[in-house]
Amino acid sequence: MTIFKGKGVYGAVAIGKISVFKRKDTTVKRIHVSDTAAEKKRLEAAKEAATAQLQEIYDKALKEVGEQNAQIFEIHMMMIEDDDYNESIESIIDTQSVNAEYAVSVTADNFSEMFASMDDAYMQARSADVKDISNRIIACLSDDGSQENSSDEKVIICADDLAPSETVLLDKDKVLAFVTSHGSSNSHTAILARNMNIPAVIGAGDDFLSAVSDGMFAAVDGYTGEVFLSPDTEALEKLETKQKEDEEKKRLLQELKGKENVTLDGTRINIFANIGGVDHIGAVLANDAGGIGLFRSEFLYLESSDYPTEEQQFAAYKKVLESMAGKKVIIRTLDIGADKKVDYFDLAKEDNPALGFRAIRICLTRPEIFRTQLRALYRASAFGKLGIMFPMITSVSEVEQIKKICAEVREELRADGVDFDENAELGIMIETPAAAVISDKLAPLVDFFSVGTNDLTQYTLACDRQNSAVEQFVDTHHEAILRLIEMSAKNAHANGAWIGICGELAADTSLTETFLRMGIDELSVSPSFVLKVRDAVRHTDLS
Ligand code: PEP
Ligand code: MG
């Protein structure tokens, strides 16, 4: 038995086999080949494999997200058969005597550039598609077509680190736990693990990956951060007991369903849930959350190979609002950038991405993306109780610009005779020290604040949330952070706005009493923490 220790980011125990996450190497080398006919045969086989994968994805998407959203994979299958595309690849192989990977890659670059320069928006959108299908063919050529665990057995995924876009694409039904050598507990990968109720350990160390292999038996303790490779009987028995106790605790918490979030002295608070996608609503309802306090809409973008259309977004938001049946749903506009990157946004590489071009900065600079999302949001507002929230605010002028664009979008919808909720609330995230310090100026402009403690912590303590080396300097209870939250709460209430907390700190029950004393109106946490926080509230006495 070997034990590795990292940081547990979701408390639960998992026991099972390991699957090492294999990342595709997308760098393509130019290699001289003498047998071009054999190269073209390899190409044909890879195209067939790519088409078979797409057919499978199409069938799955059709069942899970409907025909309209699945259509893109049908288009991809057609693109693989496109004559011009294939002639270009074959001609590069023949005339330059080069490997198929290189020919596909050059063709992808040429075609995507050509599509991008066209006037027609539909054709421009094909630019990302041609890159996507080409990457799939290249992966199949490298005999690395699939990273998926093909058996039905659930596995413990082990990786160096996982990007949010990689995490979100894993088949959740096949994941028992995550363990990564690197990463930090406030990263979006850690947050996703919590949202998905998956035991997770991050920062297991540099040597971890070389000690594991596919199929190895292991146990993960998400409470202590321990990972046991080939556990002995004693360790296994202890962990199995812990797993049973865990289930018992969860069962007891279930008894709090339907009960109020009220302290012993009668103070009430809302307990909402955070989600990353439509798939998480089941967990929100199962845990009896009073609403959704944060829908990280950027995951719609991360799951997609191109900008999600207004229709696609509208369908997703409407589904969330309808499923919540009149309960409040706060949807945050696109918070892409920093660790959440998607190729089709073509964002430049930055030295300090956390301090870079992200979230509202992208939306205000590329208003066409923002307007599409706002139209979809307002249209969906007719189907429930929507609040729209804006991330990464640092100034009054940003909020004024946002409100102006929102007013224009509403006016457009009115002119088109489209139904929407005129009273949909507008709020901002307090996740920069600047926003907290000027919260007296921001509060009169909005209906609500929601404190993003994950970013507020990183910016206040100057500790990059992605950098595990500085994790030891992160004190989540630091007085500076608590003072900023308290100041924001006072300023919100003085100006008739309400205030919630939607960062991970909201689920820290050692602070529940502090937040209640500050007058926080809502705590929004991962669905599986709703009942735990309710329990803490019900045991608090503020008198
Ligand atoms: C936060 O920063 O606390 C937050 C809720 O947003 P995210 O974690 O998505 O950056
Ligand atoms: Mg944030």
Short mmCIF file of C-alpha atoms in Angstrom, two decimals, residues 135-357:
data_model
loop_
_atom_site.label_atom_id
_atom_site.label_comp_id
_atom_site.label_asym_id
_atom_site.label_seq_id
_atom_site.Cartn_x
_atom_site.Cartn_y
_atom_site.Cartn_z
CA ASN A 135 -8.44 17.91 -34.47
CA ARG A 136 -10.67 14.87 -34.19
CA ILE A 137 -9.16 13.33 -37.34
CA ILE A 138 -5.64 14.13 -36.12
CA ALA A 139 -6.42 12.49 -32.76
CA CYS A 140 -7.69 9.39 -34.59
CA LEU A 141 -4.54 9.39 -36.77
CA SER A 142 -2.42 9.44 -33.63
CA ASP A 143 -4.40 6.42 -32.44
CA ASP A 144 -5.62 8.55 -29.57
CA GLY A 145 -9.16 9.05 -30.73
CA SER A 146 -10.83 8.62 -27.40
CA GLN A 147 -10.02 9.47 -23.83
CA GLU A 148 -13.17 7.96 -22.61
CA ASN A 149 -13.41 5.07 -20.29
CA SER A 150 -15.13 2.65 -22.62
CA SER A 151 -16.30 0.20 -19.96
CA ASP A 152 -19.32 0.95 -17.80
CA GLU A 153 -17.28 0.71 -14.63
CA LYS A 154 -16.90 3.91 -12.60
CA VAL A 155 -13.27 4.91 -12.13
CA ILE A 156 -11.03 7.21 -10.14
CA ILE A 157 -9.68 9.73 -12.66
CA CYS A 158 -6.01 10.60 -12.02
CA ALA A 159 -4.42 13.52 -13.84
CA ASP A 160 -1.63 16.02 -13.62
CA ASP A 161 -4.26 18.75 -13.51
CA LEU A 162 -7.64 19.15 -15.17
CA ALA A 163 -8.89 22.26 -16.96
CA PRO A 164 -12.55 23.16 -16.37
CA SER A 165 -13.29 22.41 -20.04
CA GLU A 166 -11.79 18.93 -19.60
CA THR A 167 -13.66 18.29 -16.36
CA VAL A 168 -17.00 19.33 -17.76
CA LEU A 169 -16.63 16.95 -20.71
CA LEU A 170 -15.96 13.87 -18.58
CA ASP A 171 -18.84 11.45 -18.39
CA LYS A 172 -19.99 12.11 -14.80
CA ASP A 173 -21.72 8.77 -14.57
CA LYS A 174 -18.39 7.05 -14.94
CA VAL A 175 -16.38 9.08 -12.44
CA LEU A 176 -15.92 7.83 -8.86
CA ALA A 177 -13.39 10.48 -7.83
CA PHE A 178 -10.76 12.89 -9.14
CA VAL A 179 -7.17 13.01 -7.98
CA THR A 180 -4.75 15.51 -9.48
CA SER A 181 -1.03 15.99 -8.83
CA HIS A 182 -1.38 19.75 -9.02
CA GLY A 183 -4.19 22.30 -8.87
CA SER A 184 -5.70 24.35 -6.08
CA SER A 185 -8.82 23.97 -4.00
CA ASN A 186 -10.51 27.12 -5.29
CA SER A 187 -10.02 26.24 -8.95
CA HIS A 188 -13.07 25.66 -11.08
CA THR A 189 -12.16 22.00 -11.39
CA ALA A 190 -12.44 21.68 -7.61
CA ILE A 191 -15.72 23.62 -7.67
CA LEU A 192 -17.07 21.35 -10.39
CA ALA A 193 -16.18 18.30 -8.31
CA ARG A 194 -18.21 19.76 -5.44
CA ASN A 195 -21.10 20.60 -7.73
CA MET A 196 -21.05 17.07 -9.08
CA ASN A 197 -20.73 15.49 -5.57
CA ILE A 198 -17.55 13.77 -6.57
CA PRO A 199 -14.87 13.05 -3.94
CA ALA A 200 -11.79 14.91 -5.04
CA VAL A 201 -8.20 15.37 -3.94
CA ILE A 202 -5.93 17.91 -5.53
CA GLY A 203 -2.20 18.50 -5.18
CA ALA A 204 -1.25 14.86 -4.54
CA GLY A 205 2.31 15.77 -5.54
CA ASP A 206 4.78 15.48 -8.40
CA ASP A 207 5.38 11.74 -7.87
CA PHE A 208 1.74 10.76 -7.82
CA LEU A 209 1.19 10.18 -11.52
CA SER A 210 4.24 7.96 -11.94
CA ALA A 211 2.95 5.74 -9.10
CA VAL A 212 -0.45 5.02 -10.68
CA SER A 213 -1.54 3.02 -13.68
CA ASP A 214 -4.81 2.09 -15.35
CA GLY A 215 -6.75 -0.56 -13.45
CA MET A 216 -4.85 -0.14 -10.15
CA PHE A 217 -7.09 -0.52 -7.09
CA ALA A 218 -7.25 2.58 -4.87
CA ALA A 219 -9.27 4.43 -2.26
CA VAL A 220 -9.72 8.20 -2.04
CA ASP A 221 -10.55 9.99 1.19
CA GLY A 222 -11.89 13.39 0.14
CA TYR A 223 -12.03 14.48 3.83
CA THR A 224 -8.36 14.02 4.69
CA GLY A 225 -6.96 14.34 1.16
CA GLU A 226 -5.40 10.87 1.39
CA VAL A 227 -5.14 8.57 -1.60
CA PHE A 228 -4.39 4.91 -0.83
CA LEU A 229 -2.91 2.92 -3.70
CA SER A 230 -3.54 -0.83 -3.35
CA PRO A 231 -4.96 -0.27 0.17
CA ASP A 232 -4.42 -3.03 2.76
CA THR A 233 -7.37 -4.67 4.51
CA GLU A 234 -7.16 -2.44 7.57
CA ALA A 235 -7.19 0.82 5.57
CA LEU A 236 -9.95 -0.48 3.35
CA GLU A 237 -12.13 -1.45 6.31
CA LYS A 238 -11.66 1.99 7.88
CA LEU A 239 -12.64 3.73 4.66
CA GLU A 240 -15.65 1.49 4.11
CA THR A 241 -16.82 2.35 7.63
CA LYS A 242 -16.33 6.04 6.86
CA GLN A 243 -18.33 5.63 3.66
CA LYS A 244 -21.20 4.05 5.62
CA GLU A 245 -21.11 6.81 8.27
CA ASP A 246 -21.20 9.32 5.45
CA GLU A 247 -24.32 7.77 4.01
CA GLU A 248 -25.92 7.82 7.46
CA LYS A 249 -25.09 11.54 7.90
CA LYS A 250 -26.55 12.29 4.48
CA ARG A 251 -29.65 10.28 5.37
CA LEU A 252 -30.09 12.30 8.58
CA LEU A 253 -29.73 15.56 6.68
CA GLN A 254 -32.49 14.42 4.34
CA GLU A 255 -34.85 14.84 7.30
CA LEU A 256 -34.30 18.60 7.00
CA LYS A 257 -35.98 18.69 3.63
CA GLY A 258 -39.04 20.87 3.65
CA LYS A 259 -37.89 22.59 6.88
CA GLU A 260 -37.25 26.33 7.12
CA ASN A 261 -33.88 28.05 7.15
CA VAL A 262 -34.51 29.73 10.46
CA THR A 263 -32.28 30.30 13.48
CA LEU A 264 -33.31 29.40 17.04
CA ASP A 265 -34.24 33.05 17.60
CA GLY A 266 -36.29 33.32 14.42
CA THR A 267 -33.91 34.95 11.89
CA ARG A 268 -34.46 33.68 8.36
CA ILE A 269 -32.09 33.35 5.42
CA ASN A 270 -32.39 31.98 1.91
CA ILE A 271 -30.27 28.97 1.01
CA PHE A 272 -29.86 28.62 -2.73
CA ALA A 273 -27.71 26.37 -4.92
CA ASN A 274 -24.91 26.95 -7.43
CA ILE A 275 -25.02 25.13 -10.75
CA GLY A 276 -22.85 24.87 -13.84
CA GLY A 277 -25.46 23.54 -16.21
CA VAL A 278 -28.95 22.27 -16.82
CA ASP A 279 -27.82 18.76 -15.73
CA HIS A 280 -27.36 19.93 -12.15
CA ILE A 281 -31.01 20.91 -11.58
CA GLY A 282 -31.87 17.40 -10.38
CA ALA A 283 -29.43 17.84 -7.49
CA VAL A 284 -30.84 21.31 -6.69
CA LEU A 285 -34.36 19.93 -6.39
CA ALA A 286 -33.24 16.76 -4.57
CA ASN A 287 -31.52 18.90 -1.92
CA ASP A 288 -34.47 21.24 -1.50
CA ALA A 289 -32.66 24.49 -2.36
CA GLY A 290 -34.85 27.59 -2.24
CA GLY A 291 -33.60 28.78 -5.62
CA ILE A 292 -30.50 29.02 -7.75
CA GLY A 293 -28.09 31.69 -6.53
CA LEU A 294 -25.50 31.21 -9.25
CA PHE A 295 -25.80 29.55 -12.64
CA ARG A 296 -22.30 29.77 -14.12
CA SER A 297 -23.50 30.30 -17.69
CA GLU A 298 -19.98 30.12 -19.10
CA PHE A 299 -20.19 26.34 -18.89
CA LEU A 300 -22.65 26.47 -21.79
CA TYR A 301 -19.81 28.05 -23.74
CA LEU A 302 -17.17 25.62 -22.42
CA GLU A 303 -19.25 22.62 -23.47
CA SER A 304 -19.69 23.95 -26.96
CA SER A 305 -17.36 24.03 -29.98
CA ASP A 306 -18.73 27.37 -31.11
CA TYR A 307 -20.57 30.37 -29.66
CA PRO A 308 -23.89 29.01 -28.36
CA THR A 309 -26.66 30.68 -30.37
CA GLU A 310 -29.44 32.79 -28.85
CA GLU A 311 -31.83 29.85 -29.37
CA GLN A 312 -29.53 27.34 -27.68
CA GLN A 313 -29.03 29.62 -24.70
CA PHE A 314 -32.70 30.49 -24.50
CA ALA A 315 -33.58 26.77 -24.40
CA ALA A 316 -31.12 26.14 -21.54
CA TYR A 317 -32.18 29.15 -19.44
CA LYS A 318 -35.87 28.46 -20.02
CA LYS A 319 -35.41 24.87 -18.90
CA VAL A 320 -33.74 25.97 -15.66
CA LEU A 321 -36.42 28.58 -14.95
CA GLU A 322 -39.27 26.20 -15.70
CA SER A 323 -37.75 23.42 -13.60
CA MET A 324 -37.45 25.81 -10.66
CA ALA A 325 -41.16 26.55 -10.95
CA GLY A 326 -41.25 30.18 -9.87
CA LYS A 327 -38.32 30.00 -7.43
CA LYS A 328 -35.63 32.62 -7.95
CA VAL A 329 -32.91 31.76 -10.49
CA ILE A 330 -29.85 34.00 -10.71
CA ILE A 331 -27.99 33.49 -13.97
CA ARG A 332 -24.54 35.00 -14.20
CA THR A 333 -23.50 36.28 -17.58
CA LEU A 334 -20.48 34.83 -19.30
CA ASP A 335 -17.41 34.64 -17.03
CA ILE A 336 -14.94 33.30 -19.55
CA GLY A 337 -11.20 33.95 -19.41
CA ALA A 338 -8.58 33.26 -16.69
CA ASP A 339 -8.75 29.47 -16.21
CA LYS A 340 -11.91 29.11 -18.30
CA LYS A 341 -10.72 29.23 -21.89
CA VAL A 342 -12.39 28.19 -25.12
CA ASP A 343 -10.58 28.08 -28.46
CA TYR A 344 -13.24 29.81 -30.50
CA PHE A 345 -12.96 33.02 -28.45
CA ASP A 346 -9.39 33.34 -29.76
CA LEU A 347 -8.20 34.92 -26.53
CA ALA A 348 -4.54 35.90 -26.50
CA LYS A 349 -2.22 34.17 -24.07
CA GLU A 350 -1.70 36.38 -21.03
CA ASP A 351 1.05 36.49 -18.43
CA ASN A 352 -1.44 37.16 -15.63
CA PRO A 353 -4.78 35.75 -16.81
CA ALA A 354 -6.50 36.27 -13.44
CA LEU A 355 -5.77 39.99 -13.82
CA GLY A 356 -6.51 39.90 -17.50
CA PHE A 357 -9.15 39.98 -20.17
#
